Amino acid sequence: MERQKRNSVKWESGQHVRRPDQKNRWSTGEQAVFLYLLIVFILVSIHMDRGNAPAAPDSIPMSENWTMKAGEVVSLSELPVGSLDLVTDVSGLNLRRRSLCLKSIDTQFDVYADGQRIYSYHPTIPKRLGASYGMYVHTIALPKDITSLTLRLEPVFPETPAALNDVVIEEGTEYVRALFKSNLWAFVLSSVILLIGLLFLTVGVFGKILMYTAGLDFVSFGVFCVLIGFTGFNDTLLLQVLTGHPALIRVITYVCLIFLPYPALSFFASATGNRRAFPVPASLVLCLANFGLQVFLTHRGISDYYYLVYISHVHIALAFLAAALLLVRAIYRHTIQKELLRSLIIGISACAIGGGLDIGRYYSLQSYGFTGYTRLGMLVFTLMMGFYLFHEQTRSLKLKQRENSLLISEITTAFAKVIDMKDSYTNGHSFRVAQYTSMLAKELGYDDETVERYYRIALLHDVGKIGIPKAVLNKPGKLTDEEFEIMKTHTTAGAEIISRAIDMVSEGSSGYLKEAKNLAHYHHEKWNGQGYPTGLSGEDIPLSARIMAVADVFDALVSTRSYKKGFPFEKAIAIIEESSGSHFDPKIAGAFLNAKDKAKEIADSHAEDVTSLL
């Protein structure tokens, strides 16, 4: 139990402080490498599996060789406008346990096998959802001994051609599996963006302090990501199949597009320091007006979300333009950090390019509901914001660390002055011991940060002397046994004083004080176990206390006290050498002897200061 306690003391004292930090850094690096290799392996495996996957067994393409009533042979990928009846010969095909599989887009249809209707899709859509049901997946079981298939097609919108995509005859479950597999990347990308949005929303709602310090509207950015992520799910057809209500999913997608500009602009306004900029409330009014207009016209049967989507596209383009203007204004007024500006420029450029490509495909290639480029752009945007937030958090922590270091420096210096002022015969002792201690730490090979820390905590080693009566502290002669016992209490008193200080500060700011507490408590312990207050020996004594013990004794030897004159420098060095292995840790005593020239410079400089005062 005592050994465990002593090991705990060693740990808190800072004896092993550098090693755990280094271990943690290495551990973090190793985990990052392992995670990177795992991700690369998974992605490469998925790619190779996709590239080498065999074709579905007995999959028969059915997009070609359909005959109209007039006898004209057509392809399902190039149908004329209007309602159609199409027939194709399936005699000789293996239809056992096979289905007619296809994706329909805003097309109502019936399927006939040898003149008998075997499937009908005429969904009833509530008026509030409009006429369009979007896209849906069908797997229609076929009788095994038929010779012909007939499709009776009726497009939802009379001025557009019927649309049936990926029409094949194969096993239904295999078709659906292949469909979802081909959409796996889109599903994963949409899910990632959606989860990032939910994360930002959570931080925005519950992490007000973080949102304030970062200077960003996390709620708006979170909503922006959620809207983009959900529109991406429309491409995958997963929600349409799971819910069985493709019209509802399609309308929600349209509504997402309607409200997309406002959170995007709101986020850019906060990031550029223009929260009250006119485009933000104007965009909100336009979003609400667009929503009301589309709902009204669709519900009344005057128009449909399908026809009105261009309004949302125009509004999105205007929002991108307004966001760019906010960035230009922030650059001109110098109201934005360079790191944030860089992230926003890359992010908005990626989204603008992706959105522009998708909108262009929609109008030029009739690419139904494809938002893949937009999602990629949004992923780039979120990554850039993640890099910025990581950089900002790191910068904030470094700034906080500098502020804490400055505060600790001022506090320890003030304490040291108070201690030395009370003991008039040892005035300046705390500062000299701190210099010798930092000199020793440097000689032992510690980095500059550790050397500075040892200097600061050494200033507090005699803080317990504040409670020692002046009659004892400044007695001109030798102390009696009773007086010496009183003097010895300054170690435990010092540890108690610093313990109270630890209780008053946050965990992140108490590292210095915890080490200072152990140093104050154990700096009069001896390597051979004959010191005080607890009689620790050898490496059970905290390393910082072993280092400072040499510095403390050396300054006591060369300094003039109320009961003695100071020893010459050479005599003090000889005493340090003789006490190595008994009073002092041999390694530390040896380091002090190696740095004796530097110690002489410190001692001489303080002697000159005293002479100048006289």
XYZ file of C-alpha atoms in Angstrom:
614
model
C 0.000 0.000 0.000
C 2.840 2.339 0.913
C 4.639 1.474 -2.315
C 1.460 2.256 -4.296
C 1.144 5.562 -2.490
C 4.763 6.425 -3.201
C 4.372 5.550 -6.859
C 1.338 7.832 -6.973
C 3.450 10.592 -5.477
C 6.117 10.016 -8.107
C 3.535 10.271 -10.863
C 1.939 13.473 -9.569
C 5.318 15.028 -8.893
C 6.146 15.134 -12.567
C 8.837 12.508 -12.378
C 7.287 10.758 -15.346
C 5.484 13.719 -16.889
C 7.449 13.797 -20.107
C 7.221 10.097 -20.833
C 3.398 9.782 -20.663
C 3.012 12.848 -22.870
C 5.308 11.350 -25.432
C 3.545 7.999 -25.137
C 0.170 9.623 -25.669
C 1.427 11.436 -28.737
C 2.842 8.236 -30.162
C -0.347 6.366 -29.296
C -2.456 8.982 -31.083
C -0.226 8.772 -34.135
C -0.377 4.990 -34.205
C -4.166 4.997 -33.944
C -4.388 7.520 -36.788
C -2.165 5.326 -38.973
C -4.204 2.209 -38.166
C -7.466 4.010 -38.894
C -6.075 5.343 -42.174
C -4.936 1.866 -43.262
C -8.328 0.402 -42.315
C -10.213 3.011 -44.363
C -7.905 2.540 -47.363
C -8.316 -1.251 -47.170
C -12.117 -1.011 -47.005
C -12.330 1.454 -49.902
C -9.948 -0.551 -52.074
C -11.843 -3.764 -51.265
C -15.183 -2.182 -52.156
C -13.746 -0.833 -55.405
C -12.228 -4.185 -56.391
C -15.393 -6.021 -55.449
C -17.459 -3.650 -57.547
C -15.128 -3.949 -60.486
C -14.945 -7.752 -60.418
C -18.539 -8.501 -59.440
C -20.118 -10.972 -61.871
C -23.255 -10.030 -63.754
C -26.540 -11.064 -62.203
C -27.429 -14.619 -63.336
C -30.042 -14.844 -66.077
C -30.421 -11.065 -66.241
C -32.099 -10.178 -69.542
C -32.073 -6.516 -70.698
C -35.541 -5.437 -71.833
C -35.121 -1.809 -72.892
C -35.012 -2.527 -76.647
C -37.317 -4.039 -79.300
C -40.691 -2.861 -78.077
C -43.365 -2.466 -80.760
C -45.991 0.284 -80.856
C -49.524 -0.232 -82.231
C -48.472 1.279 -85.534
C -45.790 -1.382 -85.852
C -42.854 0.941 -85.123
C -40.084 -0.585 -83.014
C -38.886 1.727 -80.234
C -36.524 1.764 -77.260
C -37.791 2.486 -73.750
C -34.991 5.019 -73.403
C -36.346 7.111 -76.320
C -40.133 7.146 -76.137
C -42.361 9.741 -77.784
C -44.533 12.072 -75.721
C -47.907 10.889 -74.506
C -49.635 7.616 -73.592
C -48.396 4.447 -75.302
C -49.114 0.743 -75.668
C -45.954 -1.319 -76.236
C -45.555 -5.036 -76.901
C -42.494 -7.310 -76.902
C -41.984 -11.024 -77.595
C -40.697 -13.063 -74.621
C -41.225 -16.547 -76.071
C -38.186 -18.723 -75.624
C -36.980 -16.822 -72.560
C -36.460 -18.592 -69.258
C -39.019 -16.880 -67.030
C -39.061 -19.418 -64.224
C -38.926 -17.530 -60.901
C -38.119 -14.319 -62.788
C -39.605 -10.821 -62.562
C -39.913 -7.798 -64.775
C -37.789 -5.271 -62.875
C -37.708 -1.553 -63.573
C -37.648 1.980 -62.196
C -40.541 4.203 -63.181
C -40.366 7.990 -63.156
C -43.648 9.911 -62.970
C -45.298 7.253 -65.127
C -48.450 5.281 -64.404
C -48.575 1.925 -66.167
C -50.116 -1.519 -66.472
C -48.343 -4.761 -67.379
C -50.093 -7.502 -69.371
C -48.838 -11.059 -69.906
C -50.458 -12.666 -72.971
C -53.297 -10.141 -72.681
C -53.898 -10.703 -68.954
C -53.112 -7.795 -66.631
C -50.634 -8.914 -64.006
C -49.598 -5.551 -62.528
C -50.996 -2.029 -62.259
C -49.335 1.078 -60.838
C -51.645 4.080 -60.575
C -50.770 5.589 -57.188
C -53.308 7.814 -55.490
C -51.471 10.974 -54.476
C -53.014 13.530 -52.073
C -53.587 16.925 -53.649
C -51.137 18.575 -51.271
C -48.345 16.402 -52.695
C -49.079 17.289 -56.308
C -49.178 14.972 -59.293
C -45.600 13.727 -59.254
C -44.664 10.602 -57.325
C -41.031 10.800 -58.358
C -39.198 7.549 -58.913
C -40.137 4.073 -57.716
C -38.762 0.537 -58.021
C -40.916 -2.346 -59.266
C -40.301 -6.085 -59.318
C -43.222 -7.778 -61.132
C -43.399 -11.567 -60.942
C -43.928 -13.156 -64.368
C -45.813 -16.338 -65.289
C -43.335 -18.887 -66.661
C -45.125 -19.916 -69.893
C -46.021 -16.608 -71.568
C -45.062 -15.424 -75.022
C -45.615 -11.656 -74.905
C -45.517 -8.677 -72.556
C -47.540 -5.500 -73.025
C -46.910 -2.161 -71.317
C -49.660 0.441 -71.214
C -47.878 3.674 -70.279
C -49.430 6.932 -69.131
C -47.033 9.736 -68.133
C -48.117 11.827 -65.137
C -47.361 14.982 -67.083
C -48.934 14.734 -70.584
C -46.319 16.919 -72.257
C -43.452 14.633 -71.166
C -42.588 11.116 -72.398
C -43.101 8.105 -70.188
C -39.938 7.098 -68.358
C -38.937 3.536 -67.461
C -35.287 2.964 -66.568
C -33.092 -0.110 -66.037
C -35.739 -2.512 -67.378
C -34.602 -6.152 -67.112
C -35.985 -9.615 -66.485
C -34.229 -11.245 -63.556
C -34.753 -12.404 -59.978
C -36.435 -9.576 -58.053
C -34.318 -9.760 -54.908
C -31.152 -9.746 -56.980
C -32.332 -6.648 -58.852
C -33.067 -4.759 -55.626
C -29.747 -5.860 -54.113
C -27.836 -4.676 -57.159
C -29.800 -1.427 -57.149
C -28.904 -0.620 -53.552
C -25.314 -1.731 -54.081
C -24.938 0.651 -57.002
C -26.315 3.431 -54.786
C -24.162 2.527 -51.777
C -21.732 5.405 -52.281
C -24.578 7.920 -52.608
C -26.225 6.512 -49.489
C -23.008 6.644 -47.448
C -22.222 10.177 -48.611
C -25.723 11.401 -47.805
C -25.603 9.684 -44.407
C -22.247 11.270 -43.557
C -23.487 14.748 -44.455
C -26.703 14.184 -42.500
C -24.796 12.993 -39.421
C -22.419 15.953 -39.655
C -25.444 18.233 -39.780
C -26.964 16.597 -36.698
C -23.621 16.945 -34.918
C -23.435 20.657 -35.675
C -27.056 21.064 -34.599
C -26.289 19.354 -31.289
C -23.257 21.546 -30.693
C -25.231 24.629 -31.660
C -28.071 23.832 -29.263
C -26.072 22.518 -26.293
C -22.641 24.063 -26.847
C -23.360 27.772 -26.729
C -19.886 28.589 -25.387
C -18.117 26.731 -28.196
C -20.368 28.350 -30.784
C -19.655 31.775 -29.272
C -15.885 31.312 -29.158
C -15.777 29.965 -32.726
C -17.910 32.884 -33.954
C -20.006 30.611 -36.183
C -23.704 29.813 -36.361
C -23.523 26.034 -35.899
C -27.306 25.686 -35.956
C -27.571 27.195 -39.443
C -24.692 25.109 -40.733
C -26.251 21.994 -39.205
C -29.612 22.668 -40.860
C -27.815 23.338 -44.146
C -26.074 19.933 -43.954
C -29.270 18.109 -42.953
C -31.161 19.548 -45.937
C -28.386 18.583 -48.372
C -28.092 15.115 -46.835
C -31.812 14.425 -47.062
C -32.054 15.526 -50.692
C -29.279 13.018 -51.425
C -31.369 10.173 -50.020
C -33.876 10.820 -52.810
C -31.254 9.633 -55.307
C -30.712 6.319 -53.550
C -34.427 5.292 -53.664
C -33.936 3.707 -50.247
C -36.515 5.829 -48.461
C -38.990 5.452 -51.317
C -38.831 1.653 -51.096
C -38.775 1.474 -47.280
C -41.733 3.837 -46.799
C -43.727 2.850 -49.874
C -44.578 6.544 -50.345
C -42.288 7.896 -53.079
C -44.511 10.966 -53.574
C -44.017 12.030 -49.955
C -40.220 11.590 -50.150
C -40.155 13.547 -53.414
C -42.176 16.445 -51.974
C -39.984 16.579 -48.864
C -37.004 16.809 -51.211
C -38.607 19.739 -53.024
C -39.276 21.447 -49.674
C -35.643 20.917 -48.662
C -34.599 22.730 -51.838
C -37.088 25.515 -51.049
C -35.630 26.204 -47.589
C -31.970 25.541 -48.437
C -30.904 29.169 -49.170
C -31.797 30.643 -45.759
C -29.583 28.533 -43.421
C -26.755 28.753 -45.943
C -26.893 32.552 -46.002
C -27.405 32.760 -42.242
C -24.238 30.729 -41.706
C -22.200 32.878 -44.076
C -23.510 36.027 -42.414
C -22.330 34.813 -39.002
C -18.966 33.667 -40.376
C -18.309 37.028 -42.031
C -19.479 39.107 -39.061
C -22.618 40.367 -40.839
C -25.385 38.668 -38.865
C -27.785 41.523 -39.617
C -26.940 41.785 -43.299
C -30.000 42.458 -45.485
C -29.716 39.276 -47.639
C -30.383 37.060 -44.591
C -33.904 38.250 -43.653
C -34.632 38.783 -47.353
C -33.724 35.152 -48.027
C -36.004 33.996 -45.197
C -38.907 35.985 -46.656
C -38.227 34.530 -50.109
C -38.076 30.992 -48.726
C -41.421 31.401 -46.961
C -42.982 33.086 -49.995
C -41.683 30.356 -52.320
C -42.978 27.661 -49.985
C -46.408 29.268 -49.707
C -46.619 29.822 -53.461
C -45.678 26.256 -54.388
C -47.996 24.697 -51.795
C -50.886 26.914 -52.923
C -50.430 26.337 -56.661
C -49.932 22.606 -56.225
C -52.880 22.161 -53.867
C -55.181 24.128 -56.177
C -54.056 22.063 -59.145
C -52.802 25.146 -60.990
C -49.227 23.884 -61.174
C -46.955 21.344 -59.492
C -43.706 21.177 -57.517
C -42.233 19.503 -60.574
C -42.785 22.618 -62.692
C -41.933 25.101 -59.936
C -38.568 23.663 -58.914
C -36.832 26.257 -61.114
C -37.865 28.931 -58.572
C -35.868 27.104 -55.901
C -32.941 26.775 -58.290
C -32.955 30.525 -58.966
C -33.162 31.270 -55.239
C -30.227 28.928 -54.540
C -28.166 30.688 -57.217
C -29.022 34.083 -55.689
C -28.031 32.786 -52.244
C -24.624 31.706 -53.566
C -24.176 35.149 -55.095
C -25.166 36.863 -51.825
C -22.773 34.629 -49.862
C -19.953 35.557 -52.232
C -20.759 39.251 -51.745
C -20.678 38.797 -47.957
C -17.233 37.253 -48.287
C -16.006 40.116 -50.456
C -17.406 42.628 -47.964
C -15.691 40.838 -45.063
C -12.380 40.843 -46.946
C -12.707 44.547 -47.668
C -13.555 45.375 -44.033
C -11.050 42.903 -42.527
C -13.740 41.301 -40.352
C -12.768 37.685 -40.967
C -9.774 35.528 -40.076
C -7.567 34.289 -42.885
C -8.021 30.631 -41.924
C -11.810 30.954 -41.864
C -11.804 32.947 -45.107
C -9.766 30.259 -46.844
C -12.113 27.523 -45.618
C -15.220 29.439 -46.671
C -13.890 30.264 -50.133
C -12.970 26.629 -50.819
C -16.249 25.413 -49.317
C -18.554 27.773 -51.201
C -16.638 27.173 -54.436
C -17.020 23.404 -54.080
C -20.746 23.712 -53.338
C -21.305 26.205 -56.159
C -19.538 24.002 -58.697
C -21.328 20.870 -57.500
C -24.730 22.549 -57.387
C -24.192 24.169 -60.768
C -23.287 20.843 -62.375
C -26.347 19.110 -60.903
C -28.726 21.879 -61.933
C -27.159 21.918 -65.408
C -27.610 18.144 -65.711
C -31.217 18.497 -64.591
C -32.116 20.911 -67.379
C -29.804 19.783 -70.181
C -29.700 15.999 -69.721
C -33.001 15.532 -67.888
C -30.988 13.885 -65.108
C -33.808 13.122 -62.740
C -33.069 14.062 -59.121
C -29.269 13.628 -59.335
C -27.453 15.626 -56.628
C -24.179 13.695 -56.447
C -21.957 16.665 -57.308
C -23.740 18.839 -54.760
C -23.121 16.247 -52.064
C -19.446 16.022 -52.977
C -19.194 19.800 -52.800
C -20.925 19.775 -49.428
C -18.545 17.109 -48.154
C -15.605 19.304 -49.145
C -17.296 22.220 -47.360
C -17.792 20.252 -44.137
C -14.201 19.005 -44.254
C -12.910 22.550 -44.630
C -15.053 23.695 -41.704
C -13.764 20.764 -39.670
C -10.168 21.759 -40.440
C -10.927 25.338 -39.470
C -12.609 24.372 -36.187
C -9.700 22.076 -35.323
C -7.240 24.872 -36.081
C -9.322 27.370 -34.095
C -9.629 25.027 -31.127
C -5.876 24.383 -31.182
C -5.176 28.103 -31.371
C -7.597 28.774 -28.527
C -5.979 26.119 -26.348
C -2.517 27.514 -27.039
C -3.731 31.009 -26.185
C -5.308 29.711 -22.978
C -2.109 27.901 -22.141
C -0.075 31.088 -22.604
C -2.524 32.999 -20.443
C -2.335 30.331 -17.749
C 1.462 30.315 -17.916
C 1.529 34.088 -17.542
C -0.870 33.943 -14.610
C 1.119 31.190 -12.922
C 4.312 33.149 -13.513
C 2.871 36.231 -11.841
C 1.426 34.253 -8.913
C 4.613 32.286 -8.208
C 6.742 35.424 -8.438
C 4.460 37.263 -6.027
C 4.512 34.346 -3.559
C 8.292 34.125 -3.723
C 8.622 37.827 -2.922
C 6.271 37.506 0.058
C 8.247 34.504 1.371
C 11.620 36.198 1.011
C 10.379 39.449 2.546
C 9.384 37.591 5.731
C 12.804 35.957 6.094
C 15.059 38.991 5.983
C 18.251 36.945 6.282
C 17.489 34.823 3.253
C 16.011 37.517 1.008
C 16.221 36.335 -2.609
C 16.651 32.678 -1.611
C 13.563 31.501 -3.534
C 14.711 33.154 -6.764
C 18.249 31.788 -6.455
C 17.029 28.267 -5.757
C 14.688 28.551 -8.758
C 17.646 29.508 -10.947
C 19.771 26.626 -9.697
C 16.839 24.239 -10.163
C 16.193 25.307 -13.762
C 19.942 25.120 -14.419
C 19.925 21.532 -13.169
C 16.841 20.624 -15.221
C 18.541 21.917 -18.348
C 21.716 19.999 -17.520
C 19.635 16.830 -17.136
C 18.354 17.275 -20.684
C 14.818 18.535 -20.160
C 13.109 20.668 -22.784
C 12.602 24.408 -22.371
C 8.990 24.030 -21.238
C 9.977 21.647 -18.416
C 12.907 23.859 -17.413
C 10.536 26.824 -17.129
C 8.062 24.748 -15.119
C 10.751 23.703 -12.659
C 11.786 27.328 -12.243
C 8.205 28.355 -11.420
C 7.465 25.584 -8.945
C 10.834 26.048 -7.222
C 9.765 29.597 -6.357
C 7.075 28.079 -4.121
C 9.200 25.507 -2.295
C 9.300 27.536 0.952
C 5.736 28.846 0.822
C 5.061 27.091 4.140
C 7.446 29.489 5.904
C 4.671 32.072 5.797
C 3.219 30.330 8.867
C 6.522 30.063 10.790
C 6.857 32.647 13.603
C 9.416 35.370 12.851
C 11.139 34.692 16.147
C 12.014 31.236 14.891
C 12.530 32.162 11.248
C 14.912 35.058 11.937
C 16.611 33.747 15.115
C 20.284 34.836 14.992
C 21.584 31.711 16.716
C 21.151 27.985 16.462
C 17.599 26.680 16.793
C 16.589 24.555 19.766
C 15.103 21.126 19.184
C 11.591 22.510 19.716
C 12.230 25.419 17.357
C 13.658 23.077 14.733
C 10.506 20.940 14.920
C 8.485 24.102 14.292
C 10.736 24.979 11.324
C 10.283 21.478 9.853
C 6.523 22.035 9.659
C 7.017 24.460 6.776
C 7.099 21.469 4.380
C 3.693 20.088 5.330
C 2.281 23.601 5.721
C 3.484 24.489 2.233
C 1.836 21.380 0.781
C -1.409 22.280 2.567
C -1.378 25.856 1.253
C -0.867 24.699 -2.321
C -3.554 22.001 -1.899
C -6.054 24.718 -1.077
C -4.973 26.602 -4.200
C -5.482 23.447 -6.275
C -9.063 23.172 -5.033
C -9.741 26.716 -6.283
C -8.586 26.244 -9.882
C -9.820 24.118 -12.781
C -8.376 20.687 -13.499
C -6.648 21.937 -16.628
C -4.836 24.693 -14.716
C -3.719 22.639 -11.683
C -0.776 20.766 -13.240
C 1.831 23.270 -12.029
C 0.350 23.397 -8.552
C 0.201 19.621 -8.113
C 3.891 19.395 -8.872
C 4.653 22.402 -6.693
C 2.751 20.757 -3.810
C 4.943 17.645 -3.921
C 8.098 19.702 -4.265
C 7.166 21.853 -1.245
C 6.343 18.726 0.752
C 9.385 16.590 -0.053
C 12.298 18.935 -0.814
C 13.949 18.169 2.573
C 13.875 14.390 2.047
C 17.275 12.693 1.695
C 18.426 9.975 -0.667
C 19.350 7.770 2.325
C 15.883 8.165 3.912
C 16.992 10.323 6.853
C 15.228 13.511 5.772
C 11.836 14.892 6.698
C 8.814 15.033 6.850
C 8.095 11.405 5.799
C 11.518 9.748 5.512
C 11.220 8.795 1.835
C 14.378 7.445 0.222
C 15.889 6.870 -3.184
C 13.628 7.125 -6.225
C 10.535 7.152 -4.023
C 11.306 10.835 -3.534
C 9.678 12.854 -6.352
C 12.214 13.772 -9.031
C 11.460 17.491 -8.809
C 12.124 17.398 -5.037
C 15.426 15.541 -5.575
C 16.527 18.168 -8.096
C 15.548 21.078 -5.915
C 17.155 19.563 -2.794
C 20.596 20.030 -4.361
C 19.771 23.596 -5.409
C 18.313 24.444 -1.970
C 21.268 23.095 -0.001
C 23.834 24.704 -2.296
C 22.253 28.150 -1.888
C 22.078 27.635 1.880
C 25.797 26.775 1.877
C 26.997 29.819 -0.067
C 24.560 32.285 1.548
C 25.092 34.170 4.797
C 22.383 33.343 7.311
C 21.463 34.698 10.722
C 23.429 31.915 12.379
C 26.422 31.539 9.999
C 28.539 33.050 7.270
C 28.385 31.694 3.762
C 30.908 29.062 2.676
C 33.301 29.758 -0.193
C 32.126 28.406 -3.513
C 34.782 25.639 -3.652
C 33.883 24.466 -0.124
C 30.163 24.333 -1.025
C 30.946 22.299 -4.167
C 33.029 19.881 -2.092
C 30.142 19.381 0.355
C 27.746 18.649 -2.533
C 30.190 16.065 -3.882
C 30.652 14.446 -0.437
C 26.875 14.251 0.101
C 26.235 12.483 -3.217
C 24.632 9.126 -2.484
C 23.685 10.046 1.077
C 21.825 13.352 1.031
C 21.475 13.687 -2.743
C 20.574 11.551 -5.733
C 24.024 10.717 -7.210
C 22.855 11.388 -10.764
C 21.541 14.840 -9.879
C 24.550 15.719 -7.728
C 26.780 14.723 -10.640
C 24.785 16.938 -13.002
C 25.214 19.865 -10.585
C 28.967 19.308 -10.454
C 29.065 19.238 -14.264
C 27.298 22.614 -14.300
C 29.298 24.166 -11.450
C 30.672 26.925 -13.695
C 27.125 28.049 -14.438
C 26.273 27.773 -10.728
C 29.241 30.043 -9.914
C 27.968 32.641 -12.387
C 24.555 32.613 -10.688
C 26.104 32.855 -7.205
C 28.478 35.667 -8.239
C 25.671 37.660 -9.906
C 23.610 37.572 -6.713
C 26.652 38.546 -4.635
C 27.171 41.560 -6.903
C 23.500 42.516 -6.473
C 23.852 42.426 -2.680
C 27.084 44.466 -2.819
C 25.433 47.113 -4.996
C 22.606 47.430 -2.474
C 25.096 47.953 0.347
